[in-house]
mmCIF file of C-alpha atoms in Angstrom:
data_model
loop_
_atom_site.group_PDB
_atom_site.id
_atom_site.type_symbol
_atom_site.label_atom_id
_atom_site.label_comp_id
_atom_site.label_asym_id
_atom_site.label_seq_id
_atom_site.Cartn_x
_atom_site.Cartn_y
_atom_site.Cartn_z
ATOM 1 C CA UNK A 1 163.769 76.096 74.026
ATOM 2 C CA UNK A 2 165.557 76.739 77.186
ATOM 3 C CA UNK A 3 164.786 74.745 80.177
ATOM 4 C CA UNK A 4 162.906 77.660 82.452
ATOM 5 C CA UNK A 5 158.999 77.819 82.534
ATOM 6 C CA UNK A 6 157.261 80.940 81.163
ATOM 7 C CA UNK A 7 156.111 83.056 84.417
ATOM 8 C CA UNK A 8 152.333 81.828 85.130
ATOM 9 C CA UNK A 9 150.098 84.900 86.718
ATOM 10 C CA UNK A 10 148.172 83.717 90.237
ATOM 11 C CA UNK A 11 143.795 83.304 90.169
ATOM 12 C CA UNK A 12 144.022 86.722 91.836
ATOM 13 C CA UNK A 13 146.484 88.745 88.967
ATOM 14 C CA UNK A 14 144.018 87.341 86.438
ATOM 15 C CA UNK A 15 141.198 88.823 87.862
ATOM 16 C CA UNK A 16 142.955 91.936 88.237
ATOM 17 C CA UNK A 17 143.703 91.947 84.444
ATOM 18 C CA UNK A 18 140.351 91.259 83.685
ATOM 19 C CA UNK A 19 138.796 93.497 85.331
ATOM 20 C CA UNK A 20 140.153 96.951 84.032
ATOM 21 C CA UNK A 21 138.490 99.875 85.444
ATOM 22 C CA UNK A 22 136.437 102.194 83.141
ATOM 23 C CA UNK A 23 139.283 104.825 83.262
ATOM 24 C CA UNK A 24 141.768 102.819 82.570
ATOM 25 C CA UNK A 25 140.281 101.304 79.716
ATOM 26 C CA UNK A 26 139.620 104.814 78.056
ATOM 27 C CA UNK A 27 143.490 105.272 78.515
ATOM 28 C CA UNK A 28 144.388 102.118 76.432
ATOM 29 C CA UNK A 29 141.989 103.097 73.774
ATOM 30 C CA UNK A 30 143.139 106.437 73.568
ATOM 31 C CA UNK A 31 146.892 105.393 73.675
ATOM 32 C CA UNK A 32 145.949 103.102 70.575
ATOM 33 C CA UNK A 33 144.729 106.158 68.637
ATOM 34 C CA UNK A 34 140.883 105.430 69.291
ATOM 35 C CA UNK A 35 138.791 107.778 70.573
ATOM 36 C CA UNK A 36 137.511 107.358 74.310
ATOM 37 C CA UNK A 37 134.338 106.501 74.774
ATOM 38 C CA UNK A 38 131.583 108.962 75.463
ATOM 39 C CA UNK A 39 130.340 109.658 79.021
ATOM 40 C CA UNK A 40 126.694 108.788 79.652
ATOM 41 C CA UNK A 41 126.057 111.818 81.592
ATOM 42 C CA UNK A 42 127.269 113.720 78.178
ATOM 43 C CA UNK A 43 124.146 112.656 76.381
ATOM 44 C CA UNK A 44 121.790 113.988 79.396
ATOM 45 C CA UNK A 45 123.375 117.519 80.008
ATOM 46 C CA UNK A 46 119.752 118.926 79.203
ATOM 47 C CA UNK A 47 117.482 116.424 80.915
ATOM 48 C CA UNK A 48 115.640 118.135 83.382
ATOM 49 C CA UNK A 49 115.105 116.731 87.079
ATOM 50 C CA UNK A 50 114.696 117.158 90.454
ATOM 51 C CA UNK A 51 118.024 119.512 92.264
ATOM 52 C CA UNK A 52 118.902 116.477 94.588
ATOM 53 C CA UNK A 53 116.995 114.072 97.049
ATOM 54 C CA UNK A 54 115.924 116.370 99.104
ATOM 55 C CA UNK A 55 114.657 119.145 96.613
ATOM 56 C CA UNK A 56 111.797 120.559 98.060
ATOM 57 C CA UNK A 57 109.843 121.244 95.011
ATOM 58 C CA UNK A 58 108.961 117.359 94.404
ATOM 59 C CA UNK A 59 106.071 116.512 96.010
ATOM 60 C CA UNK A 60 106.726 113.463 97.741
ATOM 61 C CA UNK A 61 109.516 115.713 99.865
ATOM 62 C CA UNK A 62 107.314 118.772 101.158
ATOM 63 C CA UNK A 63 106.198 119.469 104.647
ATOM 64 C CA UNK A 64 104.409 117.315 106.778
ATOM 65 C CA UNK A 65 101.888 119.856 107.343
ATOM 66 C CA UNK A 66 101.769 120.946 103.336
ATOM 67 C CA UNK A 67 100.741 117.335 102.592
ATOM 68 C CA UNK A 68 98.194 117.168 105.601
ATOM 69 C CA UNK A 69 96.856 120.416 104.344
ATOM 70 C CA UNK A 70 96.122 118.745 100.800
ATOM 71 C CA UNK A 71 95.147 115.402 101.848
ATOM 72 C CA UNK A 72 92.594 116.738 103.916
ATOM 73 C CA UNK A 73 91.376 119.221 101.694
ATOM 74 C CA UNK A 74 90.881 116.296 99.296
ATOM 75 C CA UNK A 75 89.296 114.014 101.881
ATOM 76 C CA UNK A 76 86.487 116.422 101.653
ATOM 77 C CA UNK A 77 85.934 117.186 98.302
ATOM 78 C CA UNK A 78 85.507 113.316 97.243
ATOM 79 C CA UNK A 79 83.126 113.072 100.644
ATOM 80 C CA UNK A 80 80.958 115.699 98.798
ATOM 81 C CA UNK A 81 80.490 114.522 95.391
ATOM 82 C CA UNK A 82 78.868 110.956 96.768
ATOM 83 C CA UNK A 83 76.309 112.781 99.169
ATOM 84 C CA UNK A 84 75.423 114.870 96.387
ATOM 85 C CA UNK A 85 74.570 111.752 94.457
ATOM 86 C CA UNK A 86 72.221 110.137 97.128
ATOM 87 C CA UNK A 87 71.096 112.992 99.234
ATOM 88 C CA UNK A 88 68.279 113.976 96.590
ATOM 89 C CA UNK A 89 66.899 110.307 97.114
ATOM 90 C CA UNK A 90 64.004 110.842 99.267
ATOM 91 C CA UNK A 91 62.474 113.533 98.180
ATOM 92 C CA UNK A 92 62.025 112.173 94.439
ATOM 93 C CA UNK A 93 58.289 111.910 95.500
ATOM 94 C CA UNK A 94 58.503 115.808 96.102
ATOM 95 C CA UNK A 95 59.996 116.750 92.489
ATOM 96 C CA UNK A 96 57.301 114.305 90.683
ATOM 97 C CA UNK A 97 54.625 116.259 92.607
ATOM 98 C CA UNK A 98 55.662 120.092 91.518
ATOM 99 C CA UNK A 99 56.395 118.947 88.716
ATOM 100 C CA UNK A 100 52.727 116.894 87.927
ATOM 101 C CA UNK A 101 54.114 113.751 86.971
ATOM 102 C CA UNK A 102 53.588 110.494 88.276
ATOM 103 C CA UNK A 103 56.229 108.468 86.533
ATOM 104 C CA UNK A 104 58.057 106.968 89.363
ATOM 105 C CA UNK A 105 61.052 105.231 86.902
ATOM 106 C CA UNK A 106 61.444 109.627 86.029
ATOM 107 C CA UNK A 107 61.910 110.385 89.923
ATOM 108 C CA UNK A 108 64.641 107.513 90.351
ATOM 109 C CA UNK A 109 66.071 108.448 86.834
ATOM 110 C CA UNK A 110 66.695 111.949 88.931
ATOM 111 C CA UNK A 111 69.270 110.101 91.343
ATOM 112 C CA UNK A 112 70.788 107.680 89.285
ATOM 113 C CA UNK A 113 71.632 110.002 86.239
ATOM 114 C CA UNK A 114 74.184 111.492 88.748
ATOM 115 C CA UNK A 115 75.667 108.157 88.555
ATOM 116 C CA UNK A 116 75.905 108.202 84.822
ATOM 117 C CA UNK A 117 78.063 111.031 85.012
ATOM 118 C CA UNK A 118 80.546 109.433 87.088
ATOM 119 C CA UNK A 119 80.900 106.806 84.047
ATOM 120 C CA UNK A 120 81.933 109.374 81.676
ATOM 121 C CA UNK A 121 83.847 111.802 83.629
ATOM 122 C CA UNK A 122 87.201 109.345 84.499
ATOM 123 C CA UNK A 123 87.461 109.109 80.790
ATOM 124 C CA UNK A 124 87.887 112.467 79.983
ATOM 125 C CA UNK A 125 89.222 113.901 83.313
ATOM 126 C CA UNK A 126 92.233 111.256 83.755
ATOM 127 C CA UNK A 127 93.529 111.879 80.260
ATOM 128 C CA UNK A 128 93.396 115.671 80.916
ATOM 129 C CA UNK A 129 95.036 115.436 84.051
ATOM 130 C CA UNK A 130 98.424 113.461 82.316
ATOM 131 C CA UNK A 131 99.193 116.751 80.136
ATOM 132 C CA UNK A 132 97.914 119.794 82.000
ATOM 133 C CA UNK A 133 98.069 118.147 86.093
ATOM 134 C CA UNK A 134 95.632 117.786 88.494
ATOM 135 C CA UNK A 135 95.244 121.236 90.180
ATOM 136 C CA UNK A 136 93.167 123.061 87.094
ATOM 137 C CA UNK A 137 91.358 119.966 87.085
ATOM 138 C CA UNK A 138 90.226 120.120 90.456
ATOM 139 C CA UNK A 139 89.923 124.013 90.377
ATOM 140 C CA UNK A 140 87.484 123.570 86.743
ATOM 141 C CA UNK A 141 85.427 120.623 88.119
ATOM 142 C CA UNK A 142 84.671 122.273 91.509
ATOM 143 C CA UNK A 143 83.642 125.698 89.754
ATOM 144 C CA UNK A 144 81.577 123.950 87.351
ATOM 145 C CA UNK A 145 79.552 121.700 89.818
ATOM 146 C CA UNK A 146 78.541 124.357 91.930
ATOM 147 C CA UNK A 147 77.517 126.312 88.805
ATOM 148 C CA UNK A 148 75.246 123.222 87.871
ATOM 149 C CA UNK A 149 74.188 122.660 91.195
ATOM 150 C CA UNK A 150 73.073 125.501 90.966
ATOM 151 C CA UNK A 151 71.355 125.290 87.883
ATOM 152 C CA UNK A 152 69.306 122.102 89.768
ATOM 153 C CA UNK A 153 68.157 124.675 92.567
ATOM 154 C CA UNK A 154 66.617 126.548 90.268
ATOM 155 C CA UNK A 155 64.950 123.822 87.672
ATOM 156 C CA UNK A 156 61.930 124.556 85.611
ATOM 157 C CA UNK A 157 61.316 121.403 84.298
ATOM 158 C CA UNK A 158 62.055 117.779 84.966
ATOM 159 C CA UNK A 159 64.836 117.667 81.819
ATOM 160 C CA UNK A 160 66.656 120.164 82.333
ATOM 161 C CA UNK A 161 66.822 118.984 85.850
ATOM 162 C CA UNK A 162 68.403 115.451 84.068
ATOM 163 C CA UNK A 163 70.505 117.600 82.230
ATOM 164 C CA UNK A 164 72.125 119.325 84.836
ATOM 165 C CA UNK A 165 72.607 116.453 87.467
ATOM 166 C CA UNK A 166 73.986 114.220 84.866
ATOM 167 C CA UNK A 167 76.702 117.437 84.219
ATOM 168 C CA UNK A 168 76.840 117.799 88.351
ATOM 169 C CA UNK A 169 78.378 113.966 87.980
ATOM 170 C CA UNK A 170 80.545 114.793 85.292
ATOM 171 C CA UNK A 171 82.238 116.820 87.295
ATOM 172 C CA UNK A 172 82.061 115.517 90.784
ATOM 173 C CA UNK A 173 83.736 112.561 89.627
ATOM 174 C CA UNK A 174 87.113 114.812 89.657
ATOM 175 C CA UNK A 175 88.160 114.442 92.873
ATOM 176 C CA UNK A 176 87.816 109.816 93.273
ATOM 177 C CA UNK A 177 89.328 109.768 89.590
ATOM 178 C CA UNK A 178 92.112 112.048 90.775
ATOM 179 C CA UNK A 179 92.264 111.231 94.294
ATOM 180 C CA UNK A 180 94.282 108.299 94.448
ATOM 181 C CA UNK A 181 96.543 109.482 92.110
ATOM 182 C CA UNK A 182 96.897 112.866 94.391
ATOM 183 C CA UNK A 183 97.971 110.400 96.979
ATOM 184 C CA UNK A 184 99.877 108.810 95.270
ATOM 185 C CA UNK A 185 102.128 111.965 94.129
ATOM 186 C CA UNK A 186 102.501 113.007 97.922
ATOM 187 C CA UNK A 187 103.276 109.757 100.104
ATOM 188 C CA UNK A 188 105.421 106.895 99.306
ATOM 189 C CA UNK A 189 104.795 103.074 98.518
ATOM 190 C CA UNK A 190 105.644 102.431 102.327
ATOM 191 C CA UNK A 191 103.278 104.309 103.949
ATOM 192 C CA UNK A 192 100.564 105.181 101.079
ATOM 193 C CA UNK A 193 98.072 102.318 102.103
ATOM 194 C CA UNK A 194 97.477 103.804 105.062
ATOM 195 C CA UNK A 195 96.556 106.902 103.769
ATOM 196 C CA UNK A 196 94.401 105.630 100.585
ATOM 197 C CA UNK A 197 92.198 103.918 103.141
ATOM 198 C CA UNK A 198 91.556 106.892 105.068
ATOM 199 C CA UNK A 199 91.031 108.911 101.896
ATOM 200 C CA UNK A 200 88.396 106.498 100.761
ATOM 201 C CA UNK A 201 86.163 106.799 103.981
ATOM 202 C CA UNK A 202 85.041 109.758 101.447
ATOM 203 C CA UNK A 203 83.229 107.915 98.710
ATOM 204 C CA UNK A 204 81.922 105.361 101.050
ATOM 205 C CA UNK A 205 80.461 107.518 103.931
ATOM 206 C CA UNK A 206 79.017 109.986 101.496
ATOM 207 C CA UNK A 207 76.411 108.060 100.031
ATOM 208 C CA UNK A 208 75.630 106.704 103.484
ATOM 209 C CA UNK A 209 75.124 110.060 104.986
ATOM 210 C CA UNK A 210 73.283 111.261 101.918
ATOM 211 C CA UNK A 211 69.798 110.510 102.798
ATOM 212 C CA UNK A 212 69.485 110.723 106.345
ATOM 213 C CA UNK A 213 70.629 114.950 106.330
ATOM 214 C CA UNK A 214 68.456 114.707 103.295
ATOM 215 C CA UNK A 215 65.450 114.024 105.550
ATOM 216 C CA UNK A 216 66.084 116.705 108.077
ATOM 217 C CA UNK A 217 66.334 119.094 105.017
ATOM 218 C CA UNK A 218 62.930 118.496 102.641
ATOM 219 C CA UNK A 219 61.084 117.684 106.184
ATOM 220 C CA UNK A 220 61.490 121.799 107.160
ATOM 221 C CA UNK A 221 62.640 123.343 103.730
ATOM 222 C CA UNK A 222 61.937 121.552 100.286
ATOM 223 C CA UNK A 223 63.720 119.613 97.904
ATOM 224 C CA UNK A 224 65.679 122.655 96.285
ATOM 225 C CA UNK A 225 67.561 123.651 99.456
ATOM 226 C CA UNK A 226 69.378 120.255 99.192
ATOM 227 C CA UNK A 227 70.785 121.503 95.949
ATOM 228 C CA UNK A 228 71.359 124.910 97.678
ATOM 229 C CA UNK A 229 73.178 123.447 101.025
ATOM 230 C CA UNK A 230 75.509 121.432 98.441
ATOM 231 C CA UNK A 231 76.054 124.365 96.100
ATOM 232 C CA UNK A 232 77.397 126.285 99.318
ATOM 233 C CA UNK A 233 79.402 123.512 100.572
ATOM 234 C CA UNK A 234 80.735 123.372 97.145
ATOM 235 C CA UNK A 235 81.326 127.110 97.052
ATOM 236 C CA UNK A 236 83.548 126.309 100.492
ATOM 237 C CA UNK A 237 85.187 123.460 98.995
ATOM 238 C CA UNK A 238 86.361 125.470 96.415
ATOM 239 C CA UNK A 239 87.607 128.411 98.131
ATOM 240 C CA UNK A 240 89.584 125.427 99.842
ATOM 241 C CA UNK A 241 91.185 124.627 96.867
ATOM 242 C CA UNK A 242 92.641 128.005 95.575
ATOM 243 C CA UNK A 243 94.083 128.190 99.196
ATOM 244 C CA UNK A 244 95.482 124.534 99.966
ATOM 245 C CA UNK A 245 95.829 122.735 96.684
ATOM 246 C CA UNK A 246 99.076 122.730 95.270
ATOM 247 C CA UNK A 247 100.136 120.762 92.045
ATOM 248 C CA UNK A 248 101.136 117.392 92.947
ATOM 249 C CA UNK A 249 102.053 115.640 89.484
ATOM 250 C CA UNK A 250 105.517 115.124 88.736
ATOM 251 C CA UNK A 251 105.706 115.295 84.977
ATOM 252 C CA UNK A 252 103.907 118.250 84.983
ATOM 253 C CA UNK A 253 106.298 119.937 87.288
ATOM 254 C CA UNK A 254 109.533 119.148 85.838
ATOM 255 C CA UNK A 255 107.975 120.380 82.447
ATOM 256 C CA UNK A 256 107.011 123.732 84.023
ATOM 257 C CA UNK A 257 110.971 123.604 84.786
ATOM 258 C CA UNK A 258 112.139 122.377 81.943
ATOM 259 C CA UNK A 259 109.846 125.688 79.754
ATOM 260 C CA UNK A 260 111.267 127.806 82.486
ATOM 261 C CA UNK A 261 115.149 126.587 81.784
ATOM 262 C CA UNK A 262 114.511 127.100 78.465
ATOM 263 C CA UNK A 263 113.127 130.752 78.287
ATOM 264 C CA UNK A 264 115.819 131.720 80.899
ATOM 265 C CA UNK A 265 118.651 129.965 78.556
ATOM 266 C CA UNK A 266 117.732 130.530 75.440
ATOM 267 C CA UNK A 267 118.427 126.732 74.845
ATOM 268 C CA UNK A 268 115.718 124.961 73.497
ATOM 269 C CA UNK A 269 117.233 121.461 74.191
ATOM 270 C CA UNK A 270 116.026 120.886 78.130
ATOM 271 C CA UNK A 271 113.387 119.133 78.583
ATOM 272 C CA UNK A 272 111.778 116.974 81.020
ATOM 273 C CA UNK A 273 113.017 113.302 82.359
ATOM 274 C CA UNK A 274 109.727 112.050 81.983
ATOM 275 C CA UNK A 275 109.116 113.647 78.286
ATOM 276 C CA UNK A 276 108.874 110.846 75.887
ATOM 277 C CA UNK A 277 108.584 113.231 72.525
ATOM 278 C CA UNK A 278 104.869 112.799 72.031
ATOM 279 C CA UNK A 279 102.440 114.952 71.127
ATOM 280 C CA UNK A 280 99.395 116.158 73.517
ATOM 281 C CA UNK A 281 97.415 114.370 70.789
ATOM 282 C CA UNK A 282 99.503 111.288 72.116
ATOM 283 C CA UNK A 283 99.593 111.568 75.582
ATOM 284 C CA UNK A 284 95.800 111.837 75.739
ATOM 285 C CA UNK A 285 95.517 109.336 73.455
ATOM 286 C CA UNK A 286 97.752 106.867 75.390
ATOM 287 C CA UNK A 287 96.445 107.628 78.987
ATOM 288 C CA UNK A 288 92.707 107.172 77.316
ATOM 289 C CA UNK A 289 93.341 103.799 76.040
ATOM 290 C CA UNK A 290 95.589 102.473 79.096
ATOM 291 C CA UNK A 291 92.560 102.126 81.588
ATOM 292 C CA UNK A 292 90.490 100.091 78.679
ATOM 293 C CA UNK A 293 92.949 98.024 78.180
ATOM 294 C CA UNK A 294 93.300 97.043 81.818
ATOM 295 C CA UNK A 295 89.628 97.078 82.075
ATOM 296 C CA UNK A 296 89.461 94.321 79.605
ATOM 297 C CA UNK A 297 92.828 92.063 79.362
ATOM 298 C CA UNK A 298 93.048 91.842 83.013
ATOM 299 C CA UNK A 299 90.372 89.896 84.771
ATOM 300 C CA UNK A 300 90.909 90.900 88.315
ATOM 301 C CA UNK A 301 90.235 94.451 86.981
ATOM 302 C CA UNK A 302 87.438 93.242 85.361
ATOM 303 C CA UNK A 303 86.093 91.553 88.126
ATOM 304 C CA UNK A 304 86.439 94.045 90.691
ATOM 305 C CA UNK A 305 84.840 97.045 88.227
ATOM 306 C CA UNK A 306 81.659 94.216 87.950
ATOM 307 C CA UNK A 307 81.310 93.870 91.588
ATOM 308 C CA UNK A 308 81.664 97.687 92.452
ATOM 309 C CA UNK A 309 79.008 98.262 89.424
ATOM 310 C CA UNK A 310 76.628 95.958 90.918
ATOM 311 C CA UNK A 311 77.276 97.139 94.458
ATOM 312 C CA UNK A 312 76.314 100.757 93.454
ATOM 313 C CA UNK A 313 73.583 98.987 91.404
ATOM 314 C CA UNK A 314 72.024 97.489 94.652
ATOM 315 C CA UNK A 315 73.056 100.544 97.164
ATOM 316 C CA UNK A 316 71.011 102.995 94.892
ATOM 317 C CA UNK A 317 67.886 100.580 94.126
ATOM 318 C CA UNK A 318 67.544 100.763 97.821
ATOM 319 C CA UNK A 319 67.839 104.730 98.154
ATOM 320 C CA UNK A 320 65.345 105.308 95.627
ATOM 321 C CA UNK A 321 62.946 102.277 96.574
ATOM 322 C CA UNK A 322 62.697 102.481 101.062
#
């Protein structure tokens, strides 16, 4: 071999070998008869999302005053639902009278049946809410409790009275299980604390206020006109919702889009960023099973559902007993 040293490339040229861009390795491998390899973006040509940052269809980017509009109008209807659940607490005495009974354990059963229906309710209004969104939720639930209140204006007998509370529960539960998720939809991670603690003045003032209007009412009126004065502030509530209430949940949006795209195209390929190819079967399913599972393999969940059980245990023993 001749005397002269083979040329040596510098730290820096090395690195520069090394790291080919993207374009130019496609180059090479199509120079050496392979094919280039496919663009990512390729394979989502039909995945439906939002038209930018700023697209003001997604929730979290609408008007200031759009979102105030909502929030409020949801600030209200979970302050209702709790004073319907305690503001029938003093005059239990009232009911057991026209009624001729003197089973006192029946005339607290009245109030806390309510509260029985807001057990059952989250489990099948969350689920619902994941495949057909929040606002027929809220529209459904509101019709249907002032129906029942209604229904508890008007009560023959002592069951169906029971009957029709626990229902009234059912349904009132709609707006604390979908609340915070409402919120959640509209304001971001920065600034939603803020705004969960005002919305939550709702379920904690209600059942506070609950007896004392109660006692201004069945001192002039009678017992039924506190089922009548919450039917009509129902009946407001819900005209308040077909007005103001606009869907907030994103999956349920971009699937509206995604149908839309697809009746307008022809092409039955878009779909939704968020669809995962299950069935509603699936989805309800799935979003029935996640909050049990977090209710029992994670003991600060756990915890905190015992202490709020207990709490409401105590706040409503003392309702129904002073």
């Amino acid at each position: 071999m001749s005397g002269e040293k083979e040329p040596q490339l510098n730290i820096m040229e090395a690195k520069q070998l090394h790291m080919e861009s993207p374009s130019e390795k496609r180059d090479i491998e199509a120079s050496a008869g392979n094919p280039p390899a496919p663009k990512e973006e390729a394979k989502d040509s039909f995945l439906v999302d939002w038209d930018g940052p700023d697209d003001q269809s997604f929730p979290m980017k609408w008007p200031t005053m759009k979102k105030v509009r909502q929030l409020a109008g949801m600030g209200f209807n979970s302050f209702l639902a709790p004073l319907s659940s305690s503001m029938f607490a003093p005059g239990e005495a009232d009911v057991l009278a026209e009624f001729n009974s003197t089973n006192t354990m029946l005339g607290s059963f009245v109030v806390t049946i309510f509260l029985l229906g807001y057990t059952v309710g989250p489990i099948l209004i969350a689920p619902v809410s994941e495949i057909y969104g929040r606002l027929p939720l809220y529209h459904v639930c509101n019709t249907m409790f002032v129906i029942f209140t209604i229904v508890c204006a008007v009560s023959q007998s002592l069951p169906q009275l029971f009957v029709f509370r626990f229902l009234a529960g059912v349904v009132g539960s709609c707006p604390m299980t979908l609340g915070s998720g409402t919120a959640a939809d509209l304001i971001t991670k920065e600034k939603r604390a803020g705004v969960l603690a005002l919305w939550a003045m709702g379920p904690i003032m209600g059942p506070v206020i609950g007896p004392v209007a109660r006692s201004f009412v069945c001192a002039n009126i009678g017992w039924r006109w506190v089922f009548w004065i919450l039917a009509i502030a129902g009946g407001a509530m819900l005209i308040t919702t077909v007005f103001c209430y606009r869907e907030t949940y994103a999956p349920v949006l971009l699937e509206r889009k995604a149908t839309a795209l697809r009746k307008e195209t022809g092409n039955n390929q878009y779909r939704s960023k968020f669809d995962r190819g299950l069935t509603q079967k699936q989805r309800f399913y799935m979003a029935g099973v996640r909050p049990l599972k977090l209710l029992f393999r994670s003991p600060i969940v756990l915890c905190m559902t015992m202490f709020g059980a207990v709490s409401y245990g105590y706040l409503y023993l003392m309702f129904t007993t002073i």
